[in-house]
Coordinates of C-alpha atoms in Angstrom, one line a residue:
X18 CA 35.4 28.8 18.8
X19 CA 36.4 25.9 21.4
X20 CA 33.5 26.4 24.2
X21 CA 35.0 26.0 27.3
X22 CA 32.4 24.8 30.1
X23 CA 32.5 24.8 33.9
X24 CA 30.8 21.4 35.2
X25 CA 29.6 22.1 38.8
X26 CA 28.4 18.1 40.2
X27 CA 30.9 15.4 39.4
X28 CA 28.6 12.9 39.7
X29 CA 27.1 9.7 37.4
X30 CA 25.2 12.4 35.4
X31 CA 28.3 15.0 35.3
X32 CA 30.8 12.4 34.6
X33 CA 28.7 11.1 31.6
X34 CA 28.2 14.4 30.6
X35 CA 32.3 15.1 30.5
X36 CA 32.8 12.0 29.0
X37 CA 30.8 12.6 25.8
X38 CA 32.3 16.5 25.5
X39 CA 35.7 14.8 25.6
X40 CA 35.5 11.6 23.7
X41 CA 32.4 12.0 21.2
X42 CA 31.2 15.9 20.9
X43 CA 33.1 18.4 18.7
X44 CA 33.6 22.3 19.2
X45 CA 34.0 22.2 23.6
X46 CA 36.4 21.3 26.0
X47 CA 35.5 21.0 30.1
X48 CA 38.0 23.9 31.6
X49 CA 36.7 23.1 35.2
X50 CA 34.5 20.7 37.6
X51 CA 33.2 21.7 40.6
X52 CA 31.8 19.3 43.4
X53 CA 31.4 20.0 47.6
X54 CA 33.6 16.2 47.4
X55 CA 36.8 18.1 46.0
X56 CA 38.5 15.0 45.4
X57 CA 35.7 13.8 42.9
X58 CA 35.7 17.3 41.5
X59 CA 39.6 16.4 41.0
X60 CA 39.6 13.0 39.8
X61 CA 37.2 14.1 37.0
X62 CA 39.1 17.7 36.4
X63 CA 42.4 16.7 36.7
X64 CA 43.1 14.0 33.6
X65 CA 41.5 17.1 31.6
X66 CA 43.7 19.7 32.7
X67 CA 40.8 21.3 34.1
X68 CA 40.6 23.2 37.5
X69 CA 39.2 22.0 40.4
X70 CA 37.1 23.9 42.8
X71 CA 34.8 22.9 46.0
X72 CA 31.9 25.8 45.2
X73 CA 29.5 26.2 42.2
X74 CA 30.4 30.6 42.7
X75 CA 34.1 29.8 42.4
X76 CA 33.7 28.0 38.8
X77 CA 31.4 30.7 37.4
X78 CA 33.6 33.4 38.2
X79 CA 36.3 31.8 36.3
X80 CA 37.2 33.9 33.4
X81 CA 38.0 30.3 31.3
X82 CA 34.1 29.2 32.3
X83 CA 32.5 30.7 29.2
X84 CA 28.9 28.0 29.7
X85 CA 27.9 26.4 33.0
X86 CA 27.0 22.1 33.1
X87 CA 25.1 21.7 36.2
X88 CA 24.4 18.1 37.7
X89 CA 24.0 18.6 40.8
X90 CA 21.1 16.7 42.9
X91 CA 17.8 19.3 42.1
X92 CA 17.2 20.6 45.6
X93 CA 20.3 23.0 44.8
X94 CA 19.9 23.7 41.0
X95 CA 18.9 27.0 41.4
X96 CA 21.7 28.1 44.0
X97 CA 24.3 27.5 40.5
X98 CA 22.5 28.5 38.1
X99 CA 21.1 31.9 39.3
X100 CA 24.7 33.2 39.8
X101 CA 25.3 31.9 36.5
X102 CA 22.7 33.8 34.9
X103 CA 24.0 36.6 36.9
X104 CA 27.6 36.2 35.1
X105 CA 25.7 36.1 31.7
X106 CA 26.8 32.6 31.1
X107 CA 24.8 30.1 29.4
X108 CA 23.2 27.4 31.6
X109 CA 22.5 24.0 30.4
X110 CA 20.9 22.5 34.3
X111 CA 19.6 18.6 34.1
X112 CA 16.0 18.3 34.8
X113 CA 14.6 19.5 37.1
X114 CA 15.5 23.3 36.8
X115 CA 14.4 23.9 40.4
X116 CA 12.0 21.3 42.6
X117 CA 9.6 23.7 43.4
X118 CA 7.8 26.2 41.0
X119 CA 8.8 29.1 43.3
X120 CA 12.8 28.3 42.8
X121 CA 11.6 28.2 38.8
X122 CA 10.0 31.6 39.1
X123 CA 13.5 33.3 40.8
X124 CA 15.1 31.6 37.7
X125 CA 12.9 33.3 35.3
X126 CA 13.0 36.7 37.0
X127 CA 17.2 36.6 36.9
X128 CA 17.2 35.8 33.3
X129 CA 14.7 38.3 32.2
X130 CA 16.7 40.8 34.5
X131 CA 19.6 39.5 32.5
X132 CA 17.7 40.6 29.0
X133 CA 18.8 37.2 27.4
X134 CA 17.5 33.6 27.5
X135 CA 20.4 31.8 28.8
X136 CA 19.1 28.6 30.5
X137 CA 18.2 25.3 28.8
X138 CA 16.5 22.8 30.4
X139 CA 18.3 19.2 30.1
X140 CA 14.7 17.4 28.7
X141 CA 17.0 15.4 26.2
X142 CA 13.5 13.6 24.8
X143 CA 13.1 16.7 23.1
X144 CA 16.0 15.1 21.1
X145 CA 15.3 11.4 20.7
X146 CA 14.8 10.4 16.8
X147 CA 11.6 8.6 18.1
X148 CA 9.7 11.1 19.9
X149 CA 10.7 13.9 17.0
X150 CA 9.2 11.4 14.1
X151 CA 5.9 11.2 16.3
X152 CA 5.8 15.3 16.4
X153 CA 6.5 15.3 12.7
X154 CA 3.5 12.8 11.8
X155 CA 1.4 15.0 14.0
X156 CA 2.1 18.8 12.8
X157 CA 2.0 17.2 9.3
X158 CA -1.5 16.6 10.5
X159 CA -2.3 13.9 7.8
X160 CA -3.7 11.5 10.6
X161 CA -5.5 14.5 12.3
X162 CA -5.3 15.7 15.8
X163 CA -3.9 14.1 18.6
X164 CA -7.0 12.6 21.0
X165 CA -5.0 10.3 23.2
X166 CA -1.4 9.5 24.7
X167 CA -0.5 6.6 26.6
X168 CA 2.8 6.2 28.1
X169 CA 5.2 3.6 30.0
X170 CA 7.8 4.6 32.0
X171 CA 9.3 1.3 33.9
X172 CA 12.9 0.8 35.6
X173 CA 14.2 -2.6 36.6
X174 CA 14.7 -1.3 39.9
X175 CA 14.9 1.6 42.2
X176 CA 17.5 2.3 45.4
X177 CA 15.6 2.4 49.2
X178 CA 16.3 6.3 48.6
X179 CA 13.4 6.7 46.0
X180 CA 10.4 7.8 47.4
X181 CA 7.1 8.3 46.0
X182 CA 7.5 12.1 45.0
X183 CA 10.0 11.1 42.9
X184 CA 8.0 8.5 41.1
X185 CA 6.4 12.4 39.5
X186 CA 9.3 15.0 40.2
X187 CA 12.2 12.7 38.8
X188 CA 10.5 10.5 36.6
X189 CA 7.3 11.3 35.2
X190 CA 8.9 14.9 34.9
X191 CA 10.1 13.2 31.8
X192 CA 6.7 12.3 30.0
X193 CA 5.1 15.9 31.6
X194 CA 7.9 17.7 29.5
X195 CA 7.9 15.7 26.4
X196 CA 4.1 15.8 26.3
X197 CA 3.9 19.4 26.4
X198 CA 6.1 19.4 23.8
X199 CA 4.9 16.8 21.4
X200 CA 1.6 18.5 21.7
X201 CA 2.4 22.1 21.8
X202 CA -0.2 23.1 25.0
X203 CA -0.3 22.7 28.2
X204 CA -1.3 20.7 31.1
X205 CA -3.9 21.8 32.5
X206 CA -5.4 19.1 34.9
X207 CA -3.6 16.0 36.8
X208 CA -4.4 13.3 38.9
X209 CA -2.8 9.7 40.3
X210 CA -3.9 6.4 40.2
X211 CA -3.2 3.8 42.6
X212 CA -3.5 0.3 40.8
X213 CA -2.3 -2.5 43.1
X214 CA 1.1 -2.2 44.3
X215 CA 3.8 -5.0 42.8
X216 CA 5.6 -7.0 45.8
X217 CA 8.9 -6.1 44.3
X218 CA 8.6 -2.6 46.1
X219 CA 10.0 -1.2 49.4
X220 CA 7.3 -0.5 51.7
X221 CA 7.8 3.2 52.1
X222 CA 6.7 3.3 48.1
X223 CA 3.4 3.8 46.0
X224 CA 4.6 1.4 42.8
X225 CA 3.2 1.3 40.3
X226 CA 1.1 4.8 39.8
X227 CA -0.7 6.1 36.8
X228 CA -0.4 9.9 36.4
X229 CA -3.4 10.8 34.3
X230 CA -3.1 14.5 32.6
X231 CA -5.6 16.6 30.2
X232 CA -4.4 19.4 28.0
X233 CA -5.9 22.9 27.2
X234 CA -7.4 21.3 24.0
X235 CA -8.8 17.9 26.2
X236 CA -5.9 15.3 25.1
X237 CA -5.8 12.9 27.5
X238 CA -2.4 11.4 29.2
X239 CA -1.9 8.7 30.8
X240 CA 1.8 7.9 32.3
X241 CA 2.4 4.2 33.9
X242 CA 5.3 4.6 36.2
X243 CA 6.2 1.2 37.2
X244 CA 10.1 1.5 38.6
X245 CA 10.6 -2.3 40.0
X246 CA 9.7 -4.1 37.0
X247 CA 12.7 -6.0 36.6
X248 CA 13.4 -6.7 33.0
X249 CA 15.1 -3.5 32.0
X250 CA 14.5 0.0 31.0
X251 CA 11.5 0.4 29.0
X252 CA 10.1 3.8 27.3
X253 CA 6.8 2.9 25.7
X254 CA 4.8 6.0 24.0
X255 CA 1.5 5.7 21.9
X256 CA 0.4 8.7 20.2
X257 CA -3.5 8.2 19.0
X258 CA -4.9 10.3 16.6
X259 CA -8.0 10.7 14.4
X260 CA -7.5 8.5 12.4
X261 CA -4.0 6.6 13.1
X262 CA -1.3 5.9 16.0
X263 CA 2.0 6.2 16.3
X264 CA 4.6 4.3 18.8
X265 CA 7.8 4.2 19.8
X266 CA 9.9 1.4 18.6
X267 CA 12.2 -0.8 21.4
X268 CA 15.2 0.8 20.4
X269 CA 16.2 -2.8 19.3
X270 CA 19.9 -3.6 17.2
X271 CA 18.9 -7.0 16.3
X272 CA 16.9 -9.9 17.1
X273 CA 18.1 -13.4 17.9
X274 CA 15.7 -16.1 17.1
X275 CA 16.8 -19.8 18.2
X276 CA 15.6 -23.0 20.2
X277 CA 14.8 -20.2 23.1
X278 CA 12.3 -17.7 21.2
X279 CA 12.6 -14.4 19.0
X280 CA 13.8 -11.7 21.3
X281 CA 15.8 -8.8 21.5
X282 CA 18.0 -6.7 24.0
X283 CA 16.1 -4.6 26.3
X284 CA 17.8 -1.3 27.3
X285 CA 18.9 -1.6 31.2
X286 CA 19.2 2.2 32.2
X287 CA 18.3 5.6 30.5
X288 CA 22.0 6.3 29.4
X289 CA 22.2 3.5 27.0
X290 CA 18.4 4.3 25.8
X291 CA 18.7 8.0 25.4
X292 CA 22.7 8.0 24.5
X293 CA 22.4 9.7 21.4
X294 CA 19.4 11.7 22.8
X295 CA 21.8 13.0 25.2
X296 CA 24.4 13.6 22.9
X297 CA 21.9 15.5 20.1
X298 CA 21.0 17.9 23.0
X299 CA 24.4 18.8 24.6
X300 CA 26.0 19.0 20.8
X301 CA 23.6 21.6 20.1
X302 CA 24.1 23.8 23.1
X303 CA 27.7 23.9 22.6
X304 CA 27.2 25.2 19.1
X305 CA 24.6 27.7 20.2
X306 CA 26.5 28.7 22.9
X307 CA 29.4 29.1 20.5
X308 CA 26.7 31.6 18.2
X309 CA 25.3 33.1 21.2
X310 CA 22.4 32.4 20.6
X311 CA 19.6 29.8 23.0
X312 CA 18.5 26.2 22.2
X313 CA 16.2 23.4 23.8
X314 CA 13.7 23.8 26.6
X315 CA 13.8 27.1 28.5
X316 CA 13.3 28.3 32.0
X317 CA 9.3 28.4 31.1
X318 CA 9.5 24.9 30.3
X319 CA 11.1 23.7 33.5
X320 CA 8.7 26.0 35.3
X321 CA 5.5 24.3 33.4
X322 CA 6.8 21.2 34.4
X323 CA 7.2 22.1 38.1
X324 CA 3.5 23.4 38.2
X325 CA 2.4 19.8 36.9
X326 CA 4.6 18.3 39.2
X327 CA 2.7 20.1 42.4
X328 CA -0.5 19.5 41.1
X329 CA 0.2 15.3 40.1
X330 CA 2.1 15.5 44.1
X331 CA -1.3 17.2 45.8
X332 CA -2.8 14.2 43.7
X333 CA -0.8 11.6 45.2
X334 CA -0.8 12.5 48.8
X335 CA -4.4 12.8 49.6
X336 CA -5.9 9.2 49.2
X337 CA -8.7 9.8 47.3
X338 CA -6.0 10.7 44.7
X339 CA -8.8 13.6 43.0
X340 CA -8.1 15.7 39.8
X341 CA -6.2 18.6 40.7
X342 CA -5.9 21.7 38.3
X343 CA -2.6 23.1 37.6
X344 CA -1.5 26.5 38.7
X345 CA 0.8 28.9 36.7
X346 CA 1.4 32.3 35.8
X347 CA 0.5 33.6 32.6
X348 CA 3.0 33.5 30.1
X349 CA 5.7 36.2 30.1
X350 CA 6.2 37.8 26.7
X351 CA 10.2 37.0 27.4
X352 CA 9.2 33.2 26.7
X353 CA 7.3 33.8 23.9

């Protein structure tokens, strides 16, 4: 079965996203792109042979739309992909699923109306070799229990449009879901830290911050996001246990060693670091899609992530930046 999916925003993320189903991933074909700029929507749709539309509704209730891509900006992730749901088409929505926990819980209430787990969340970590050899070293448990994590999340730069929620909703979301996930619990406390701000930032922006986390069990998180650093795009992850660590690697092809030093490339954006993360996760939602059948992180797991994200926020806005508990429902069976 050839899975033909509906891409509703065309773009940077969507046409990445279009570009691997076309060129790299086996068993889909894009059958339509939907963006409120029709000609983008057309200049991505039409060397496919795809349709075009100007609406998120009209590409869902295309009869050739059997799964829904959406890569849209947040704020209106849940406007596509509650229709979807209501369509009984499969969902694969970039992070975040919604940007508030309420928009998360409607989500969650469609798709249990729907009877059928339909939405993955795009948390394309979940996919990296790296990460998964960590979680494998851990459940194996032969260096015991995790204690501590330490994390480093640094861009080269960021546009004048970033603000300082988005240091947390769009890119510490990252480390909050791929915690949760190496370590199987939740989050059940957050708070920010303010260490002194780097020159290389606009005013407007708190850079760097330190989101500090505790799980149910009392692992301890700590997340540096530092997004004007300037030498490139750098994931760092430490996993300590009882009685061992574990790190990433820097993703490194070779290294060079001459007149100048031993060195190696540093990754400049997230689509060259996570490129065959990215690929992993969207290959295996077109063959569960194509079994009918749901893969990756689910609508709970974007919800989860939204409750941190409120808490680490309430953090960061009052000055005293205290520890603020995390609020969420109890798990619905559904998820289970």
């Amino acid at each position: 079965m050839t899975v033909r999916i509906g891409l509703i925003g065309a773009g940077g993320m969507g046409r990445a996203h279009v570009d691997r189903i076309a060129n790299e991933l086996p068993g889909a074909q894009v059958s339509a792109v939907a963006d409120i700029n029709f000609d983008a929507a057309k200049a991505v749709a039409e060397p496919l042979g795809a349709k075009a539309y100007t609406t998120g509704k009209e590409l869902i209730d295309d009869p050739n739309v059997d799964a829904v891509l959406v890569a849209t900006f947040g704020k209106v992730h849940e406007e596509s992909v509650i229709p979807a749901v209501q369509a009984g088409k499969y969902v694969l929505c970039e992070k975040p699923l919604a940007t508030t926990a309420e928009g998360c819980l409607r989500i969650m209430d469609a798709e249990q109306a729907a009877g059928r787990k339909l939405v993955t969340v795009g948390f394309m970590r979940r996919f990296d070799k790296g990460y998964n050899k960590m979680k494998e070293l851990l459940v194996g448990g032969e260096l015991g229990y995790a204690t501590l994590v330490h994390n480093r999340h640094r861009n080269p730069s960021v546009p004048k449009t970033y603000t300082s929620r988005m240091a947390i909703d769009d890119t510490a979301i990252h480390e909050i879901d791929t915690m949760r996930w190496l370590l199987d619990e939740e989050i059940v406390e957050t708070r920010v830290d303010r260490p002194r701000f780097t020159s290389k930032r606009f005013e407007h922006l708190n850079d760097p911050i330190v989101v500090v986390m505790r799980t149910e069990s009392g692992v301890l998180i700590d997340d540096e996001v530092n997004v004007n650093i300037g030498f490139g795009y750098s994931i760092e992850c430490e996993l300590v246990m009882e009685t061992g660590t574990a790190r990433l690697g820097d993703q490194e092809k070779i290294h060079v060693r001459d007149q100048f030093g031993n060195r190696n490339a540093i990754c400049g954006s997230h689509i060259d670091r996570f490129h065959d993360a990215f690929n992993q996760e969207v290959q295996e939602w077109i063959h569960a899609v194509a079994r009918g059948e749901h893969t990756g992180a689910s609508s709970w797991d974007g919800y989860a992530a939204a409750c941190v994200i409120d808490a680490a926020v309430a953090s960061l806005e009052d000055p005293s930046g205290p520890k603020v508990e995390v609020a969420m429902i109890d798990k619905p069976g559904f998820y289970a």
